[in-house]
Short mmCIF file of C-alpha atoms in Angstrom, two decimals:
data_model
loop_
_atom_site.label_atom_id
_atom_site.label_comp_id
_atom_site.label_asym_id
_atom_site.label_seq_id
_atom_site.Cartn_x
_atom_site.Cartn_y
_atom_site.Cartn_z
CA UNK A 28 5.60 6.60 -6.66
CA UNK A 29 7.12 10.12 -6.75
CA UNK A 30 8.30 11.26 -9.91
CA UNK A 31 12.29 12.15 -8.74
CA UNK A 32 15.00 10.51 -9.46
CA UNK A 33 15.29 7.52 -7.92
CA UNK A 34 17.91 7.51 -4.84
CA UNK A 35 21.00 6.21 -5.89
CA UNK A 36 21.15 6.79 -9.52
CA UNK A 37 24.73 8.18 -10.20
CA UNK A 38 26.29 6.47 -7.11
CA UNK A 39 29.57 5.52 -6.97
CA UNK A 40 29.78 1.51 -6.94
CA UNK A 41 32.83 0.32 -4.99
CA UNK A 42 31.22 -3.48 -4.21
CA UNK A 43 29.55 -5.93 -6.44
CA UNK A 44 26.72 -8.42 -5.01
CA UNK A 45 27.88 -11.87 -4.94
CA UNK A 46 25.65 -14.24 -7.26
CA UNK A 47 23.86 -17.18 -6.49
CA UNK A 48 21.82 -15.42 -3.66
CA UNK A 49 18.02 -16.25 -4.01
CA UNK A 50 15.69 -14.32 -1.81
CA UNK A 51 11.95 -13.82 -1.40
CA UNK A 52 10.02 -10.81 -0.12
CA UNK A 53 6.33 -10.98 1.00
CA UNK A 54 4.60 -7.33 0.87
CA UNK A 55 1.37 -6.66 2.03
CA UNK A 56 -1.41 -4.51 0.51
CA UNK A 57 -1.97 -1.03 2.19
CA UNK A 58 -5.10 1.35 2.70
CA UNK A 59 -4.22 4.84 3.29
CA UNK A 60 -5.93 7.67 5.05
CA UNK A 61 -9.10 5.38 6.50
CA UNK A 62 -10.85 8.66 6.01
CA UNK A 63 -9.95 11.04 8.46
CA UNK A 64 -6.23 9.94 8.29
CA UNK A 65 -5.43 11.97 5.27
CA UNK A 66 -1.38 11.21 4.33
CA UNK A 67 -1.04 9.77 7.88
CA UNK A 68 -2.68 7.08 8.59
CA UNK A 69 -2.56 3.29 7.00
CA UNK A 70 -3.75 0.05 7.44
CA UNK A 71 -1.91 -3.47 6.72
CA UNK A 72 -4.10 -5.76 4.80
CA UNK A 73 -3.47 -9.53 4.51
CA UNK A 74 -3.37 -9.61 0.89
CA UNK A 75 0.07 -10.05 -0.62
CA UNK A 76 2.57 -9.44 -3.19
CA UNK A 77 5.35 -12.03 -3.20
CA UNK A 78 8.83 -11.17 -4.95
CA UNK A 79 11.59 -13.45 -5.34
CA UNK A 80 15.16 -12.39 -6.69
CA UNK A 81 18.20 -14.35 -7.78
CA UNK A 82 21.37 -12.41 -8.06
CA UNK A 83 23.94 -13.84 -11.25
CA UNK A 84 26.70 -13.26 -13.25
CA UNK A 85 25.74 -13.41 -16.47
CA UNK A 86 24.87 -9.57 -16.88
CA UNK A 87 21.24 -9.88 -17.71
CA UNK A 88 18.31 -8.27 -15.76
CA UNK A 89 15.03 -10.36 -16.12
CA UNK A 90 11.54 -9.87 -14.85
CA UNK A 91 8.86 -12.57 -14.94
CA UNK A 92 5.41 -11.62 -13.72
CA UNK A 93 2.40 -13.25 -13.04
CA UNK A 94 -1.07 -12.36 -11.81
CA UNK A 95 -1.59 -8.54 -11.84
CA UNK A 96 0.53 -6.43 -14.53
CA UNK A 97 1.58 -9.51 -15.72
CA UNK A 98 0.15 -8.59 -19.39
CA UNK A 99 1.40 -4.67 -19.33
CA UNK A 100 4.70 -4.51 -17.18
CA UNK A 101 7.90 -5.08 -18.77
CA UNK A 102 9.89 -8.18 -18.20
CA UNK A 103 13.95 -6.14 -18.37
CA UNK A 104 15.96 -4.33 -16.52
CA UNK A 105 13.26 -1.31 -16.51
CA UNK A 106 10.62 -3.12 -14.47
CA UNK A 107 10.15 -1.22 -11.86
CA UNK A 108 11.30 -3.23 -8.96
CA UNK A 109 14.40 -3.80 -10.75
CA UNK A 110 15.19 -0.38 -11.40
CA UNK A 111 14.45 0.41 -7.33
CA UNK A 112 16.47 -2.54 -5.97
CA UNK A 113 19.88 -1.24 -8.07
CA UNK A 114 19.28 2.13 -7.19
CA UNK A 115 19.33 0.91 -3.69
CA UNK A 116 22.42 -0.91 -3.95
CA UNK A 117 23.97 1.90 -6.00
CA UNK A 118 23.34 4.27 -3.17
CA UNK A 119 24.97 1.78 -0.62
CA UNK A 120 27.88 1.72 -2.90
CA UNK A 121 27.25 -1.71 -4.46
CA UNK A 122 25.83 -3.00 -7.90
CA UNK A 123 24.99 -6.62 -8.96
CA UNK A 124 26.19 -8.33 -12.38
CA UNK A 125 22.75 -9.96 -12.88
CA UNK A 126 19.53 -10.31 -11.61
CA UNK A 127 16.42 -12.95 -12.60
CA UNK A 128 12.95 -11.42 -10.49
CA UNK A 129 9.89 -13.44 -10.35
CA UNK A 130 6.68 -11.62 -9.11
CA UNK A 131 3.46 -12.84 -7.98
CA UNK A 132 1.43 -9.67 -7.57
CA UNK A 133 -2.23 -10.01 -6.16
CA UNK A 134 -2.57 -6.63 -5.32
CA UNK A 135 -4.47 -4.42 -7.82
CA UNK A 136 -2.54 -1.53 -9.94
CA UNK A 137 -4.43 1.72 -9.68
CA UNK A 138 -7.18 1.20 -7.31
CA UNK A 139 -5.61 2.58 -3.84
CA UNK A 140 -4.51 -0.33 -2.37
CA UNK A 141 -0.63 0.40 -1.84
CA UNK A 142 0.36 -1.61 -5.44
CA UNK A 143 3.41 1.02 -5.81
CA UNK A 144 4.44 0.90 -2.16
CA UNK A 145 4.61 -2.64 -2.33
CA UNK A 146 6.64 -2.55 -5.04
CA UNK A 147 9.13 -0.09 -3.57
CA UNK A 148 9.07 -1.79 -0.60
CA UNK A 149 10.08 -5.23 -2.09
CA UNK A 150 12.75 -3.78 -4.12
CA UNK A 151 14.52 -2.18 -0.99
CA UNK A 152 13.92 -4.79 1.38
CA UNK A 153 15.53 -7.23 -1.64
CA UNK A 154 18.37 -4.99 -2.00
CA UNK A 155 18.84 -4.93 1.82
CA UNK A 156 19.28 -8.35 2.05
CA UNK A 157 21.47 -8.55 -0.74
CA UNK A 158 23.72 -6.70 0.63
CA UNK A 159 26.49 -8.12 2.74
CA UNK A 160 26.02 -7.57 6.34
CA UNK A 161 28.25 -4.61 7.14
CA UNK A 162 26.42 -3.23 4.69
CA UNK A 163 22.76 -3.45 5.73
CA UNK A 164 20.93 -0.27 5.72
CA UNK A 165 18.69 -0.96 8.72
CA UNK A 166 14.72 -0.43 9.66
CA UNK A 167 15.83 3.29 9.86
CA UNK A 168 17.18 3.91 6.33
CA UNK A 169 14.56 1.42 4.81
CA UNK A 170 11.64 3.89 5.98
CA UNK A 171 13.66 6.77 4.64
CA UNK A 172 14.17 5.42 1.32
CA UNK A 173 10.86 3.67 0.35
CA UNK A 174 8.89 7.35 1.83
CA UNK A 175 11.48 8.96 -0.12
CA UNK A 176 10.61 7.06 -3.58
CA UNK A 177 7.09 7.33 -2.59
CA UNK A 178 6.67 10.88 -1.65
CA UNK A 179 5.25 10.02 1.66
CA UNK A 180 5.63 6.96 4.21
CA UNK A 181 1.52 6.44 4.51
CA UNK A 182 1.54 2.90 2.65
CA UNK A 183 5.26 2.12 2.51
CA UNK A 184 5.15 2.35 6.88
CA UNK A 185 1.99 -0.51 7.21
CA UNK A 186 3.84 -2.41 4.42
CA UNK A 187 6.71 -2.67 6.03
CA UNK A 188 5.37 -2.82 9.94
CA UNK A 189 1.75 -4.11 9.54
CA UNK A 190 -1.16 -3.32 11.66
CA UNK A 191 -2.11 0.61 11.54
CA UNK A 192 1.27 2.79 10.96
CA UNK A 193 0.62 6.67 12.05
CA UNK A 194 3.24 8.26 9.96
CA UNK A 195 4.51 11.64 9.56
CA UNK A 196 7.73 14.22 8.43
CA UNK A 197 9.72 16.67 10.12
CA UNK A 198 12.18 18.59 8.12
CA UNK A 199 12.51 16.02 5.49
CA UNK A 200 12.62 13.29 7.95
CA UNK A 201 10.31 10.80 7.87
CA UNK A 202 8.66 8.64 10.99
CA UNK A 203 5.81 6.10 11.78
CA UNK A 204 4.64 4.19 14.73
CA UNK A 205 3.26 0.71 14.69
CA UNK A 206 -0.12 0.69 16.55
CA UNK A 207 -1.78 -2.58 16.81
CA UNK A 208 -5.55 -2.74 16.46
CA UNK A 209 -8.34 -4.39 17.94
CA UNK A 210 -8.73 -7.82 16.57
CA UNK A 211 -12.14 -8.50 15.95
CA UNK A 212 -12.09 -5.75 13.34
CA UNK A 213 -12.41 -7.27 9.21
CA UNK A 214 -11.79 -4.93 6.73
CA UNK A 215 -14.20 -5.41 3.40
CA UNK A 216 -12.84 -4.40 0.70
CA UNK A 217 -14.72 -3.60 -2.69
CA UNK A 218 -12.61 -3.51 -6.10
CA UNK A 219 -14.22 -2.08 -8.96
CA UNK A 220 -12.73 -2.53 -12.24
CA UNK A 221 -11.99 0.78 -13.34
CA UNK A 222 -8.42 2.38 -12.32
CA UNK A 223 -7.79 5.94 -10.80
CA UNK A 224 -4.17 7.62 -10.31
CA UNK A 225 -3.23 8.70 -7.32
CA UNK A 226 -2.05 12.10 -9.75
CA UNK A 227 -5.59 12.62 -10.96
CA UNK A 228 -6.84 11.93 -7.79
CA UNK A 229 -4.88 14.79 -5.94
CA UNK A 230 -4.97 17.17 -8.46
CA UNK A 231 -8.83 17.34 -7.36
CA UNK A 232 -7.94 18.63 -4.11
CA UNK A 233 -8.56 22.21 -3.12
CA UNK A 234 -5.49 24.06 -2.49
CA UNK A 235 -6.37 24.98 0.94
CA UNK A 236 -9.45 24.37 3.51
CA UNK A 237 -11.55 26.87 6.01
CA UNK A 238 -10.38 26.16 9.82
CA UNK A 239 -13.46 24.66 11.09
CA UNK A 240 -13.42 21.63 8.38
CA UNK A 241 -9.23 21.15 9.05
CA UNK A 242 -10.53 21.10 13.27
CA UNK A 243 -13.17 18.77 12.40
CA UNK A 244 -11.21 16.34 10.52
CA UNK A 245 -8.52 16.28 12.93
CA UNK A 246 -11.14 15.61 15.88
CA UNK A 247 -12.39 12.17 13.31
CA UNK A 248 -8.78 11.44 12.51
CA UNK A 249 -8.34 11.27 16.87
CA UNK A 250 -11.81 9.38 17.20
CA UNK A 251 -10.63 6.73 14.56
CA UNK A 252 -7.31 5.82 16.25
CA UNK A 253 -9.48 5.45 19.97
CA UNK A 254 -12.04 3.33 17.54
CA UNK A 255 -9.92 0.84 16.10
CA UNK A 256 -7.80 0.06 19.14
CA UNK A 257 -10.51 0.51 21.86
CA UNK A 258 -13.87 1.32 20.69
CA UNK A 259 -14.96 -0.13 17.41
CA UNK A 260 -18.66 0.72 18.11
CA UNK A 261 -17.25 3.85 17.08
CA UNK A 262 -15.66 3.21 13.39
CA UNK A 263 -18.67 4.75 11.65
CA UNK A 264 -18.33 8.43 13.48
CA UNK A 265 -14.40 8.10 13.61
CA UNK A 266 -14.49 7.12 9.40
CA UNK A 267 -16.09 11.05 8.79
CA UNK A 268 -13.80 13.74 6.97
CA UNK A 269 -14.15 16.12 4.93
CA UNK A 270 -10.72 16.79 3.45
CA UNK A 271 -10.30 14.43 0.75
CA UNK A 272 -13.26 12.13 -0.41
CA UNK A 273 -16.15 14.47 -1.98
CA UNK A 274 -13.66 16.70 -3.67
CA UNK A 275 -12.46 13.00 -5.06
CA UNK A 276 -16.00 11.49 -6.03
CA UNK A 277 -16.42 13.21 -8.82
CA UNK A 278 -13.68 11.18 -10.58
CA UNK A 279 -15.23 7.80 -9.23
CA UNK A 280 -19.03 8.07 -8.83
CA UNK A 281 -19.34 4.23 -8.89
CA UNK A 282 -17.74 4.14 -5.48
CA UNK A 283 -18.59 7.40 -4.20
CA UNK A 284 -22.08 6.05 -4.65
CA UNK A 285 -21.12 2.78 -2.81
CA UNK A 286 -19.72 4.51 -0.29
CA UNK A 287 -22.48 6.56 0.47
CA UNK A 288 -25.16 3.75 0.40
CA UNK A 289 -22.98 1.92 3.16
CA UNK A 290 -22.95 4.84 5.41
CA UNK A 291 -26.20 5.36 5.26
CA UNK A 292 -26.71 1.85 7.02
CA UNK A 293 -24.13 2.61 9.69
CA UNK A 294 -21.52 0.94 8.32
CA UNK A 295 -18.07 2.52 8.34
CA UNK A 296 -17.24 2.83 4.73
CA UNK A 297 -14.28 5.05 3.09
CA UNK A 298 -12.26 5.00 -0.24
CA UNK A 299 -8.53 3.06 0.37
CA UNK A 300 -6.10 5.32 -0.39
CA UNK A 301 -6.65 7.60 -3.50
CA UNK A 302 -9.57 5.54 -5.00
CA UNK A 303 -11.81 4.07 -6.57
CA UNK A 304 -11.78 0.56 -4.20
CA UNK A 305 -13.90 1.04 -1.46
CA UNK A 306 -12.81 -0.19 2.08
CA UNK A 307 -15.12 -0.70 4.96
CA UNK A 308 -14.36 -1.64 8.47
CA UNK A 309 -16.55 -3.98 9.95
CA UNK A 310 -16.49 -3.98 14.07
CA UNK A 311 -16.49 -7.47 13.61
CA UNK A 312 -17.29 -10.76 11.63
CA UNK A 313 -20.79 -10.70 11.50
CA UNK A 314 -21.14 -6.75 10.64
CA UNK A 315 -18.57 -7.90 7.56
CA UNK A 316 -21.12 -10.37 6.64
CA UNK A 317 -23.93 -7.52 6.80
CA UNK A 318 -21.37 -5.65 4.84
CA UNK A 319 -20.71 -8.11 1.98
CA UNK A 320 -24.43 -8.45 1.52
CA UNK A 321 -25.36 -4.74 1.03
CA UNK A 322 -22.52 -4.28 -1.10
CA UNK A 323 -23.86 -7.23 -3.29
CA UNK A 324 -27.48 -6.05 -3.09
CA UNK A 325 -25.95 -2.14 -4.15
CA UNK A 326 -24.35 -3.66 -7.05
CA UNK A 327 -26.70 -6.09 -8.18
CA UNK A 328 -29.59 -2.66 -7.91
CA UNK A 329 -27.44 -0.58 -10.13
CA UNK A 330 -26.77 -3.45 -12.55
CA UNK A 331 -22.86 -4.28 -12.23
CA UNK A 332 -22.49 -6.98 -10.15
CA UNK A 333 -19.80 -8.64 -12.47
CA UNK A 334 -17.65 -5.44 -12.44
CA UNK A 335 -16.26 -5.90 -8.81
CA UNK A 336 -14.46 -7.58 -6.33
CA UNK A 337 -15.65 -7.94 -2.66
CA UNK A 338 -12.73 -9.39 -0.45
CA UNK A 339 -13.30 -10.31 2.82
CA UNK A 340 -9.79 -9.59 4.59
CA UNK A 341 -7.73 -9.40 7.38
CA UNK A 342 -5.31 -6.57 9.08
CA UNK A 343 -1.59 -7.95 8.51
CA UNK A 344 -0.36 -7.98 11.63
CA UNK A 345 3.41 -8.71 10.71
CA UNK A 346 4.53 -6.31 7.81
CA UNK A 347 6.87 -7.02 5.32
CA UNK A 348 8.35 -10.42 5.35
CA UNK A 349 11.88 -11.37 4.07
CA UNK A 350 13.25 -15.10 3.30
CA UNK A 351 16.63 -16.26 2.54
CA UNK A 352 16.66 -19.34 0.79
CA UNK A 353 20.02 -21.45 1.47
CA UNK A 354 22.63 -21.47 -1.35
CA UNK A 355 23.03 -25.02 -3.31
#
């Protein structure tokens, strides 16, 4: 999430939320870039967050947590989805009196798999529907805001759309189209147990690149799109780049390693997001049993087999997902 202030902060508040309004928000995990993609393209996964918020009265902000962060995040009104969702409100010129969150978070914190995005995304998509209806910000806005409090709309637009989301800015303005993908396609993803920041993991970058590797890249990044909505014979050519990942590797050899061992037996293997889980796209269900295999037989040659996760997913297909929950 970017370090500005969040949006809002220092709003005038004209409205208050009513209490007794309980509502649940379903986020999914995110890959960005897919390799090629670099801060423009992201993938849905079917692996989920699930927030629910109660607004009250009685002037206290509570967070319960369980599952990821539940031992590390903190449980007032500085929890992070907390501090989003007023922010929000604040900016639409409302505040609420109380508020009681309960999060079950499954995705991981720090390994590249859209954790922060899904929490921004909750906490506007929570304030939205708090609002009352003359109120509502709309898709619009929503996309604004969470890219806005992210930096950039790469996981917040699959999060909040599903499928793959090409995303990009003009002038400050931020946009993404939904593009649905071909179904047979399972993404594998690989966990390790070490965490990498998406700070430290930029800040590796080279300031600029030579014109034939930015031409190249954007020929993989055009190859990718064709290969997961047409052609996914093609994932392991369209997954190339050269912009991001080896200037990144040095920071997570583990999966850098993994990576490499994959692609060398034609699978289509890339980091998700900044790193260090390891994503590959199988063409289908019997490649991502090929897949699951070599990634077990990598680990269990290089002796830490107990220090990852291998999920077998699927591509979220609906986005974000919002409940009301009737009043008593």
């Amino acid at each position: 999430m970017s370090s500005s202030t969040l949006a809002g902060e220092g709003a005038a508040v004209a409205g208050r939320i009513a209490p007794g309004q309980r509502i649940t928000v379903r986020v999914p995990a995110t890959s960005a870039n897919l390799g090629p993609g670099f801060d423009s393209l992201g993938l849905a996964l079917a692996f989920y967050d699930t927030v629910t918020v109660e607004s009250t009265d009685d002037r206290v902000f509570q967070a319960s947590v369980t599952g990821e962060g539940a031992n590390n995040l903190p449980s007032d009104e500085s929890h992070l989805i907390i501090r989003t969702l007023r922010s929000t409100l604040r900016q639409a010129g409302y505040d609420a009196d109380g508020l009681r969150l309960e999060a079950e978070n499954l995705i991981p914190h720090g390994r590249g798999m859209g954790s922060s995005a899904a929490a921004v995304v909750s906490a506007v998509l929570l304030a939205d529907a708090l609002l009352p209806e003359q109120a509502r910000l709309g898709a619009g806005k929503i996309l604004q805001i969470c890219s806005a409090l992210e930096g950039h709309p790469d996981n917040v637009a699959p999060a909040l759309s599903g499928q793959l989301a090409i995303s990009w800015e003009e002038v400050g303005v931020f946009y993404s189209t939904c593009v649905p993908i071909c179904q047979d396609i399972v993404p594998v993803v690989a966990i390790p147990s070490y965490e990498l920041s998406t700070e430290t993991a930029r800040n590796l970058l080279p300031a600029s690149v030579p014109h034939h590797v930015a031409a190249a890249n954007s020929g993989r990044a055009a190859l990718l799109v064709h290969a997961l909505t047409r052609d996914p014979s093609l994932l392991r050519a369209g997954t190339e780049e050269w912009l991001h990942q080896r200037h990144r590797a040095p920071a997570m050899k583990p999966s850098a390693a993994l990576i490499d061992a994959l692609r060398s037996q034609g699978h289509a293997a890339v980091v998700s997001g900044a790193g260090p889980t390891v994503m590959t796209l199988a063409a289908n269900e019997a490649e991502a049993v090929q897949v699951q295999k070599a990634i077990a037989d990598h680990l269990e040659r290089h002796d830490m087999p107990g220090s990852w996760r291998v999920l077998k997913l699927a591509v979220d297909t609906d986005g974000a997902k919002v409940e009301v929950h009737p009043r008593e």
